[in-house]
XYZ file of C-alpha atoms in Angstrom:
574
model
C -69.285 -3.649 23.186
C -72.195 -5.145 24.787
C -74.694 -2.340 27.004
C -75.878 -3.897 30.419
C -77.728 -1.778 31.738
C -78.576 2.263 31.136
C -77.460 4.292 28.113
C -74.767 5.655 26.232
C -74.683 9.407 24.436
C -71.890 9.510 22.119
C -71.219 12.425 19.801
C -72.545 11.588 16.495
C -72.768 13.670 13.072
C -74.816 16.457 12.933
C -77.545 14.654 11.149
C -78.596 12.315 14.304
C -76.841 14.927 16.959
C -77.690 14.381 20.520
C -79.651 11.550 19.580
C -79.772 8.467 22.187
C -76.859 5.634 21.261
C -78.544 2.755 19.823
C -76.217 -0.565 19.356
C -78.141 -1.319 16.613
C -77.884 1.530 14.570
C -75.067 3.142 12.607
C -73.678 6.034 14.230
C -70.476 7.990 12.933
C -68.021 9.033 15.665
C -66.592 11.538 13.868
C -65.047 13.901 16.421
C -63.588 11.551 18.543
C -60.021 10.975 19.509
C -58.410 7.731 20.997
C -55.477 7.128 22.736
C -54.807 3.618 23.745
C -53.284 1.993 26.995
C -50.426 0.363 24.512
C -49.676 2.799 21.293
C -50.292 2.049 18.252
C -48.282 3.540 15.420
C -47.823 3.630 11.991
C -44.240 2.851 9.765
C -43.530 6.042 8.519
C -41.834 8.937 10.560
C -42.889 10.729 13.555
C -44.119 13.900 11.732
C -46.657 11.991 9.865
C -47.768 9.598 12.812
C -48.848 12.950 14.464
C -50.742 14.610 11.361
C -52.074 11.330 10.845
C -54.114 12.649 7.296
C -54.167 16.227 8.880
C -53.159 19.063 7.131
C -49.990 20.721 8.975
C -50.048 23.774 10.777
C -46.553 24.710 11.756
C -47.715 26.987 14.958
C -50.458 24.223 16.339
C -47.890 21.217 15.396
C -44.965 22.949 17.703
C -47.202 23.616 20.655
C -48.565 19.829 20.575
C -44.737 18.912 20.398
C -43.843 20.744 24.039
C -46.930 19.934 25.700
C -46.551 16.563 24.837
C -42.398 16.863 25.977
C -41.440 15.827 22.786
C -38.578 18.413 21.632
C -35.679 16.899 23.504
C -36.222 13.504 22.041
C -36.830 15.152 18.597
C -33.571 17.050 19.126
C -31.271 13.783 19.811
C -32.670 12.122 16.244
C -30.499 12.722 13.153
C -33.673 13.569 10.957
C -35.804 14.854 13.873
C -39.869 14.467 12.991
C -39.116 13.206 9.851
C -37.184 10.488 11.409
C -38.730 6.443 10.407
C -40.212 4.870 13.986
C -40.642 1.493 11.736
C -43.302 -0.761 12.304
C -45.137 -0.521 15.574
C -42.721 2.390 16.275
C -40.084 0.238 17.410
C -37.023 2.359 17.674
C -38.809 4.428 20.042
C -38.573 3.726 23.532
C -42.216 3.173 25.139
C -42.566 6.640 26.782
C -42.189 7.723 23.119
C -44.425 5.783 21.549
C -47.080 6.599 23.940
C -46.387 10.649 23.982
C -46.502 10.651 20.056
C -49.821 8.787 19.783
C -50.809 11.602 22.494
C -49.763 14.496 20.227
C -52.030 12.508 17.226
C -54.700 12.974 19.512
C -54.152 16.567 20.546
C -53.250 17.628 17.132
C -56.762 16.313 15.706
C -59.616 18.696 15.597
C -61.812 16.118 17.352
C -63.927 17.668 20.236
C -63.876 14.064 22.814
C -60.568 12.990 23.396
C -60.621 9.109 24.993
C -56.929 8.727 26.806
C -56.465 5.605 28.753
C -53.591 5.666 30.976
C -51.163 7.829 28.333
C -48.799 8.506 31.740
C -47.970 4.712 32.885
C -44.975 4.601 30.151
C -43.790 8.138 31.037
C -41.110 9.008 34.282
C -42.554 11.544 37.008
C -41.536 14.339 35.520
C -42.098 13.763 32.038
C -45.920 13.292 33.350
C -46.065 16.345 35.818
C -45.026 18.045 32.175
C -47.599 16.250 30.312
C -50.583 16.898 32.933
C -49.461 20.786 33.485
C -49.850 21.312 29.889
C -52.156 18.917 28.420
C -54.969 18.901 30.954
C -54.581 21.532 33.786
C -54.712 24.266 30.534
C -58.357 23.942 29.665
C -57.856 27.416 27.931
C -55.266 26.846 25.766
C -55.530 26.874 21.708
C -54.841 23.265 21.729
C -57.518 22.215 24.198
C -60.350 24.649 23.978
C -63.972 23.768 24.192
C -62.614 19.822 24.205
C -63.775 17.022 26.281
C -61.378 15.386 28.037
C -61.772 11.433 29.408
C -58.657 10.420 31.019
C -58.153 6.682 32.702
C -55.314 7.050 34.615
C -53.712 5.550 38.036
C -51.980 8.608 38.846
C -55.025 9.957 40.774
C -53.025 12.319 43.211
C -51.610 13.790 40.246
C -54.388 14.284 38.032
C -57.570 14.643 40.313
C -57.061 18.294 40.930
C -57.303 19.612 37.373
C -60.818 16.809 37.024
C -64.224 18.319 36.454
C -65.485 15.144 37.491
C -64.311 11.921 38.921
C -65.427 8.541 38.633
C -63.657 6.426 41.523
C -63.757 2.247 40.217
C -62.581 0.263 42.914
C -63.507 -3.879 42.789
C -65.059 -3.950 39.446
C -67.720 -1.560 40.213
C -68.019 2.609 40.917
C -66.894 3.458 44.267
C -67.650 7.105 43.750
C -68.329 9.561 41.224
C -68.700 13.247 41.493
C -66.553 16.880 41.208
C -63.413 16.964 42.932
C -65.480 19.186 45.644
C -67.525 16.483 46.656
C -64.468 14.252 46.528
C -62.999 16.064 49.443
C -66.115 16.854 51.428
C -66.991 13.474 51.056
C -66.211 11.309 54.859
C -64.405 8.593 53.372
C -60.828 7.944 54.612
C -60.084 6.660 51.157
C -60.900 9.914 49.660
C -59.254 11.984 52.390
C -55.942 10.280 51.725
C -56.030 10.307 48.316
C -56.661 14.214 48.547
C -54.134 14.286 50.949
C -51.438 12.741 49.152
C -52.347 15.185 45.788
C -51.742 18.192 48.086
C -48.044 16.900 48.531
C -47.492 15.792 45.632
C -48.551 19.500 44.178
C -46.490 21.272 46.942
C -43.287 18.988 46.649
C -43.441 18.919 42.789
C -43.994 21.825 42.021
C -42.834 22.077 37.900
C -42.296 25.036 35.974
C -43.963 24.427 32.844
C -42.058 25.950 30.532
C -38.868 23.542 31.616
C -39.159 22.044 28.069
C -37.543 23.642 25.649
C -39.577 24.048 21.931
C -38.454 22.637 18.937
C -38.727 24.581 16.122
C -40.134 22.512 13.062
C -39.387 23.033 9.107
C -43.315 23.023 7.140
C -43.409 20.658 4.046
C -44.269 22.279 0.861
C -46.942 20.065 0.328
C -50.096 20.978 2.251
C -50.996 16.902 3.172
C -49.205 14.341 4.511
C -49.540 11.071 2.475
C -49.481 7.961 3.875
C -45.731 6.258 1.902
C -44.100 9.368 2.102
C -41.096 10.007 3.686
C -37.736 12.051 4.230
C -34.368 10.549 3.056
C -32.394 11.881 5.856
C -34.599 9.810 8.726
C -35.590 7.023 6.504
C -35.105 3.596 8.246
C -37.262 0.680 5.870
C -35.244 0.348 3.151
C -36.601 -0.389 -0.379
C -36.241 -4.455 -0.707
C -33.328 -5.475 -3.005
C -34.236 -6.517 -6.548
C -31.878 -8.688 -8.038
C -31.594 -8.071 -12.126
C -30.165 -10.618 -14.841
C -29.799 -14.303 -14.458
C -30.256 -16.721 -11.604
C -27.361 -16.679 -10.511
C -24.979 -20.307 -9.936
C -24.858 -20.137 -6.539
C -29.019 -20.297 -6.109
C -29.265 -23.263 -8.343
C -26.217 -25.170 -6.658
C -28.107 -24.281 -3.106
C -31.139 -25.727 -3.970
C -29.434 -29.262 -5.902
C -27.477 -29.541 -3.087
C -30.150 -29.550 -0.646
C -32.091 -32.546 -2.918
C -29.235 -34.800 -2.486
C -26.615 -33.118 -4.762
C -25.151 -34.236 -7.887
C -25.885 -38.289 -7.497
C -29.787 -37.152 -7.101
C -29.728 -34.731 -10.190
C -28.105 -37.576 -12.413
C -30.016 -40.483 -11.312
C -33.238 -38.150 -12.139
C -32.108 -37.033 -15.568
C -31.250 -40.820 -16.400
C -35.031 -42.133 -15.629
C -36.400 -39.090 -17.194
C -34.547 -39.564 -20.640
C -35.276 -43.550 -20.155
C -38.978 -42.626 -19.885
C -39.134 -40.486 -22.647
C -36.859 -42.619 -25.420
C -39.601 -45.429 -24.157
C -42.309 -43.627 -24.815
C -41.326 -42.703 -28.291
C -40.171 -45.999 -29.278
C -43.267 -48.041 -28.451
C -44.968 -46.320 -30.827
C -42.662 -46.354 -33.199
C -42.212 -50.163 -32.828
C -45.936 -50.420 -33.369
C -46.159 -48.177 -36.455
C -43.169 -49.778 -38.031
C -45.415 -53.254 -37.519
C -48.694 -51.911 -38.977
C -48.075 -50.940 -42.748
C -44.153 -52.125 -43.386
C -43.289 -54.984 -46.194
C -43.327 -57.399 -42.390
C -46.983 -56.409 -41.209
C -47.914 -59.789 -42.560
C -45.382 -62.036 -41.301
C -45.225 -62.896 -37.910
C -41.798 -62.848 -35.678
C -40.186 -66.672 -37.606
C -41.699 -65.313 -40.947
C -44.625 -66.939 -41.061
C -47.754 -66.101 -41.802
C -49.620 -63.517 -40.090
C -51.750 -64.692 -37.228
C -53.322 -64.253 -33.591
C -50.274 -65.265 -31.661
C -48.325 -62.549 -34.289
C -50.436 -59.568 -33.067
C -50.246 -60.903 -29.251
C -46.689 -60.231 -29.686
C -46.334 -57.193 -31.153
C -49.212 -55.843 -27.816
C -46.825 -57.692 -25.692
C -43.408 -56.186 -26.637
C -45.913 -52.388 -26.882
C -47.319 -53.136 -23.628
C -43.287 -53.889 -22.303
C -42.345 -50.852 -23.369
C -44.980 -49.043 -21.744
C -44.381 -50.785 -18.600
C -40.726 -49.689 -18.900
C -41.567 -46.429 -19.351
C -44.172 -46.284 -16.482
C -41.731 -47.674 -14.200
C -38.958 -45.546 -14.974
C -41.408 -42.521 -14.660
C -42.375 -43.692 -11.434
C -38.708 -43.880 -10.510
C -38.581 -40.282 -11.855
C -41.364 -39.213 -9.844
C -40.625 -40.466 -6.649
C -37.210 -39.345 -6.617
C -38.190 -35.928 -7.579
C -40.554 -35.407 -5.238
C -38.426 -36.827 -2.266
C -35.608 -34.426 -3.131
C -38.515 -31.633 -3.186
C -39.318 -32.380 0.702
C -35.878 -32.959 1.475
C -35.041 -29.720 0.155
C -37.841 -27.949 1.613
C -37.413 -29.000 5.098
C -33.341 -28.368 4.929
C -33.786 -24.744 3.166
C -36.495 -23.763 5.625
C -34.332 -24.985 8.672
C -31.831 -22.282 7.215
C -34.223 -19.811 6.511
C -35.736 -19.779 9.849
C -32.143 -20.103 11.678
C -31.325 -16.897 9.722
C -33.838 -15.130 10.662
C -34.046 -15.973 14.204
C -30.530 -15.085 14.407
C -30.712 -11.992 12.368
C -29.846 -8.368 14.170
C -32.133 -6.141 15.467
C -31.141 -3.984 13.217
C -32.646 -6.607 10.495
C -35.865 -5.887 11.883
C -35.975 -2.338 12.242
C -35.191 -2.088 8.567
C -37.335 -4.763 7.401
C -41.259 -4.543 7.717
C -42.641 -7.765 8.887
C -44.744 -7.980 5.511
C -41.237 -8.663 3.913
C -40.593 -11.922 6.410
C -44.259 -13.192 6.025
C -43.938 -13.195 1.833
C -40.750 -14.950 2.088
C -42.067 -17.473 4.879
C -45.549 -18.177 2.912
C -45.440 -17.346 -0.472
C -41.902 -18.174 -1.791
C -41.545 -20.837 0.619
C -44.917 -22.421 -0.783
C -43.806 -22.236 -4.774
C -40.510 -24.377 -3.434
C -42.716 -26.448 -1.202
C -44.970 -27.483 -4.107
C -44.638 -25.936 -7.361
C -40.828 -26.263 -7.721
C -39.968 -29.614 -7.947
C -42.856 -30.212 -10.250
C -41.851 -27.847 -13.140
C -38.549 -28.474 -12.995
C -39.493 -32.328 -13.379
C -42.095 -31.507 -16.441
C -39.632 -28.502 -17.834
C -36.960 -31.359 -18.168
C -39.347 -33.801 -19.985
C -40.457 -31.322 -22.235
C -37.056 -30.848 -23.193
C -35.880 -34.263 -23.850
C -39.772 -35.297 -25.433
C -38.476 -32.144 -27.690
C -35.341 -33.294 -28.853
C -36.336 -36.999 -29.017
C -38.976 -35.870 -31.315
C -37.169 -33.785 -33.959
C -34.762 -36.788 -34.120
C -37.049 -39.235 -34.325
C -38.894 -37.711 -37.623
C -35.574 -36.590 -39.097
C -34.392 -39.745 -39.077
C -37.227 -41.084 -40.814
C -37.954 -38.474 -42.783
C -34.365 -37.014 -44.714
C -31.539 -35.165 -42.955
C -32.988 -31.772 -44.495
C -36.135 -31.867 -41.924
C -33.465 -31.889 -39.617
C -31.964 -28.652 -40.427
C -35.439 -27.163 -40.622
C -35.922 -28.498 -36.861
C -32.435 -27.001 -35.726
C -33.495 -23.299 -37.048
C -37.258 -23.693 -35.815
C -35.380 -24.405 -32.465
C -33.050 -21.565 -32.465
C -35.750 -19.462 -33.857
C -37.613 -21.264 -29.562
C -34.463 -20.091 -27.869
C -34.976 -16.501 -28.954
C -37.835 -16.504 -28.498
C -37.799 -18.316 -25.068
C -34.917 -15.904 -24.364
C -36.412 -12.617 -24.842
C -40.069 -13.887 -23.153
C -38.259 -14.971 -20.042
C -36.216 -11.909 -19.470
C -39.180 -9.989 -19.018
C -41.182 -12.469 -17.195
C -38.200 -13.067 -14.665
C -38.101 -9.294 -13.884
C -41.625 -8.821 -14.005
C -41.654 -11.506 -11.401
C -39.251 -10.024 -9.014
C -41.025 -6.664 -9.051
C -44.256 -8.435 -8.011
C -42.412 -10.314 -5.503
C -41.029 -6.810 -4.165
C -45.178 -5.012 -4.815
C -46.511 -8.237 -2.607
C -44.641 -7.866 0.997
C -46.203 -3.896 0.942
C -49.824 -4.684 0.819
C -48.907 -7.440 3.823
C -47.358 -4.922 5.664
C -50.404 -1.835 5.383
C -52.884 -5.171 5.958
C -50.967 -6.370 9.364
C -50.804 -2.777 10.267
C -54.608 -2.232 9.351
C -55.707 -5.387 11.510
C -53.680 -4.035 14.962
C -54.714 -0.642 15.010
C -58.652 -1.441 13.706
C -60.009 -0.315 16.857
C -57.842 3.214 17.083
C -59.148 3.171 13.089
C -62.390 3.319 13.911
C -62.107 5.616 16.599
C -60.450 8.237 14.443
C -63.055 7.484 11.620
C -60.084 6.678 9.057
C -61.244 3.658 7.133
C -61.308 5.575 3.975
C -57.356 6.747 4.551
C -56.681 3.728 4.498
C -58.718 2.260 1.830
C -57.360 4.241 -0.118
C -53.598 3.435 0.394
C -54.408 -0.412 0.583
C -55.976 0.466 -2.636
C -53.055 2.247 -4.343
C -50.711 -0.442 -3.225
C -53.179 -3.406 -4.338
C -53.144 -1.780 -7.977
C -49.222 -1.639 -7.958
C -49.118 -5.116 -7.258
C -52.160 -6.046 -9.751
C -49.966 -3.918 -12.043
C -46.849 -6.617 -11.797
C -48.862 -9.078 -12.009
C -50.503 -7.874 -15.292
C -47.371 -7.254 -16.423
C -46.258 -10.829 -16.222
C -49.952 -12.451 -17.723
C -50.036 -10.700 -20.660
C -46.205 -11.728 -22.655
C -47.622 -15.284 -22.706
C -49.842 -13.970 -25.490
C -46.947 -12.477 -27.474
C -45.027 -15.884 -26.991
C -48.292 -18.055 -28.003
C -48.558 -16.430 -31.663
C -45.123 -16.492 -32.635
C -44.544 -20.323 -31.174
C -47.804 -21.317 -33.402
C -46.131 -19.809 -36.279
C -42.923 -21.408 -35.684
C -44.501 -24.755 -35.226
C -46.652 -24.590 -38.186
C -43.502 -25.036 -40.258
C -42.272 -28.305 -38.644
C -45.611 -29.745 -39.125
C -45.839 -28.300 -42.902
C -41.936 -29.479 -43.677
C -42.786 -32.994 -42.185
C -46.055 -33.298 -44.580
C -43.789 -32.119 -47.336
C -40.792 -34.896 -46.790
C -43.604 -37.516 -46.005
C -44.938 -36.929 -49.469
C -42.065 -36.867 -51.543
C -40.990 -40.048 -50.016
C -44.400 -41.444 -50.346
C -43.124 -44.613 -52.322
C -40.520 -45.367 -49.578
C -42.635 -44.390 -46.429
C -44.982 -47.110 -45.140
C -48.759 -46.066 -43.733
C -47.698 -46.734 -40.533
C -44.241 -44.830 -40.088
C -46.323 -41.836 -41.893
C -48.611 -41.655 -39.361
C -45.877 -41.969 -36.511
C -44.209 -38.919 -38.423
C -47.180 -36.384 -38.997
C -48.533 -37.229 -35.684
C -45.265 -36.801 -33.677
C -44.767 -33.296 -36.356
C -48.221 -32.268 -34.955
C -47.363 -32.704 -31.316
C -44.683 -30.386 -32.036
C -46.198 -27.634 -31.522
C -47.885 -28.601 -28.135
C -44.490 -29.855 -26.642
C -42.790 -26.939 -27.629
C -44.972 -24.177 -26.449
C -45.300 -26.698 -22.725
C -41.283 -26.559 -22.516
C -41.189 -22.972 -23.090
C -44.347 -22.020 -20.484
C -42.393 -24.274 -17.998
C -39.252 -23.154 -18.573
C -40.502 -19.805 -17.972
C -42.585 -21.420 -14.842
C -38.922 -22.821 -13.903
C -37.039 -19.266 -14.088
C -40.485 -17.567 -11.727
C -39.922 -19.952 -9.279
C -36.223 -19.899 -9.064
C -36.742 -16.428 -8.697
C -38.491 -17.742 -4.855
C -35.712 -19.777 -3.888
C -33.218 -16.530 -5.015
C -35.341 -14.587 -2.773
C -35.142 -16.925 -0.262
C -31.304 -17.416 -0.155
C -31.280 -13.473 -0.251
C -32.344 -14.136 3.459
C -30.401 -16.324 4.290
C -27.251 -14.076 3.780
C -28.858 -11.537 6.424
C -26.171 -10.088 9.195
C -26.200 -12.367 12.103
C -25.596 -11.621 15.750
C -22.363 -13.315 17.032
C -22.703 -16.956 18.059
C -22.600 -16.892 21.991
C -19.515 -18.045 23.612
């Protein structure tokens, strides 16, 4: 708000009362009352749109209800005022969203009530009702000693219960004064519009007790919270959390939408290439330094330049290989990954464009925006890439404890097979929790979306009512439930990181072991191939099982995402 010209008083607290409005000071409009030109409600139900933090009183909250002509529309609802309006009230019709942000207004204890234009949503006689017992009864319990600033284009029916009018006509004050001097005044504007408020008082004439009351049932709790809500009118339903396994069909969905089986297998082939590649050019090269052949070149003779040129060559041709197949790997993975993202999105959005109303009544809007950023980010550009590193881990895994079995005795081997059942428990019991823990904070997310979309259009009415701190609080509470999940699925990794270290210490230990009772048999080199791929053990291991885990989270996106896809649909048009 930016002040031209003149000045402003504004009630203030009691501290700076009567004090001239600065713009540059800090004032607390703490007994004001807004109601805006388009409504602005709350999800929750209709009783606690109206309390709005209040405490309820049942004789105050039933006279707000008839002079606002809200009982007949209470009456026709299944759960009456504790009936869900969902977000932005939008199973109400707009007359009814703009007489229930009225009765918020009226049922506050604020002293300066700011209405623009509450009647331009309401029928004729729905407004004579609202004006005959809103604002012609100054002297009523409701409005007492309250100040009253109504913007309104139904001058002939509200300019005879003014104290003062202020006439804007062109941008600019065409006349301002009581009703008295209204009339007296020569004008032939303000003749006619005096005129036509004399007919429309004579030929309207409405009894104001037309509406009938509607009797309300108190709460047994004394405040209203924010989340609270009756079964009987509830209309956002808690989000669906799926429990147990991915299930076949989510997996298949997403495959299919890389390129389907051919992709998958072409992908798994460069990926096991890359990794046996990998492994064997350093085993080449160890088998070269420190065997009974280290000093013989590739015809037998003697060793020589040209003898360890070759054995860099053939080492650098297998890591060329490797790179290449990796490469191959890489780009076919992450060509799938767009592919997929573009084709599940297409479906995602088609489904919800296509969706019910009834969809969106149920479903708060934070719900749509988590599945349309957040999961739909994770498949965009986190999926792809731990399923990709979650596969090599595997196969660098299994290409390991064969590789020093082999070369070690067929004992190590057994050792590797329990230490690996021994990861699969393990692996097992850490992922169950992490995938659940995971769709809870999926589910904890969309609410804190919801209360912040809500929070950013209805700032201004916020501020007017002086209820930051309301809700502060409740983005608070709902902010700690979803720091809670997340918690929840940081701190197992700790669990899983002392028990892997354990396990892993024993492949490295039985691997020293083997290498030292065969020290007559085992040359320098292969030793050192065998305690150093024993050692990496432990690091590969505890990678496969974090990105395994990584793998199940983010499946748990694309699950959520299909979930949305299977939505009710409105019949295809014929």
């Amino acid at each position: 708000m930016e002040l031209r010209q003149g000045s402003v008083l504004v009630p203030t607290s009691l501290a700076i009362d009567n004090e001239l409005f600065s713009l540059s000071n800090r004032t607390v409009l703490d007994s004001v009352a807004y109601v805006s030109q388009e409504p602005w409600l709350r999800n929750a139900t209709i009783r606690e749109n109206i309390l709005f933090g209040e405490p309820f009183e049942q004789q105050r909250y039933e006279a707000v209800l008839h002079m606002c002509a809200l009982g007949p529309d209470l009456t026709a609802l299944t759960a009456g005022d504790f009936t869900e309006i969902g977000e932005r009230g939008i199973t109400l019709s707009g007359g009814q969203r703009q007489r229930v942000a009225l009765a918020r207004a009226l049922y506050s204890r604020r002293k300066v009530l700011l209405i623009d234009d509450c009647l331009s949503a309401v029928d004729a006689h729905t407004g004579k009702h609202i004006v005959g017992n809103c604002f012609a009864q100054t002297d009523s319990e409701v409005m007492k000693d309250r100040t009253c600033v109504l913007v309104t284009h139904h001058l002939a029916l509200c300019m005879p219960h003014a104290d003062f009018v202020v006439l804007m006509e062109n941008g600019g004050v065409a006349f301002q004064g009581t009703p008295d001097e209204m009339r007296a005044s020569p004008d032939s504007t303000m003749v006619n519009l005096f005129e036509a408020a004399d007919d429309s008082d004579s030929d309207n004439h409405m009894d104001n007790d037309s509406v009938r009351p509607y009797t309300v049932t108190a709460r047994p709790d004394n405040m209203v919270a924010i989340s609270n809500g009756s079964a009987g009118g509830r209309l956002v339903k808690d989000e669906k959390r799926v429990r147990g396994s991915i299930k076949l069909d989510v997996y298949k969905m997403y495959v299919g939408a890389c390129g389907g089986p051919w992709f998958a297998g072409i992908c798994l082939v460069c990926i096991i290439a890359t990794q046996f590649l990998s492994m064997f050019k350093d085993y080449y090269l160890a088998g070269k330094l420190g065997g009974d052949n280290s000093s013989r070149g590739p015809s037998g003779a003697s060793l020589s330049l040209s003898s360890e040129l070759w054995w860099l060559v053939v080492y650098l041709g297998f890591g060329l290989f490797s790179a290449a197949f990796s490469l191959s790997a890489l780009l076919l993975a992450y060509t799938g990954s767009l592919k997929s993202s573009l084709a599940l999105h297409c479906r995602l959005l088609r489904a919800i464009v296509y969706a019910t109303p009834r969809f969106f009544d149920t479903t708060p809007i934070g719900r749509i925006t988590s599945v349309f950023s957040r999961d739909t980010h994770v498949m965009d550009e986190d999926l792809m890439e731990i399923s990709f590193h979650c596969l090599q881990s595997l196969l660098g895994l299994l290409i390991t404890l064969a590789a020093v079995s082999i070369n070690t005795t067929v004992m190590f081997a057994g050792i590797g097979l329990i230490v690996f059942a021994a990861y699969v428990r393990l692996t097992w019991l850490f992922t169950q929790a992490q995938r659940e823990c995971k769709r809870l904070e999926q589910t904890t997310y969309a609410p804190v979306l919801s209360l912040f979309s809500e929070i950013i259009s209805g700032s201004s009415l916020l501020r007017a009512y002086n209820s930051e701190s309301m809700y502060m609080q409740e983005m608070r509470h709902r902010f700690s439930v979803y720091l809670a999940a997340e918690i929840a699925i940081r701190s197992p990794r700790q669990w899983l990181g002392t028990r892997m270290s354990l396990a892993s210490s024993a492949v490295t230990f039985s691997a020293a072991i083997f290498v030292l009772t065969r020290i007559s048999t085992v040359s320098s080199g292969l030793a050192g191939f065998i305690l150093i791929y024993a050692t990496s053990f432990n690091k590969i291991s505890t990678t496969l099982v974090r990105k395994y885990n990584d793998f199940e989270l983010s499946f748990a996106c694309v699950e959520r995402i299909h979930h949305y896809m299977q939505v009710e649909q409105e019949a295809p048009a014929k």
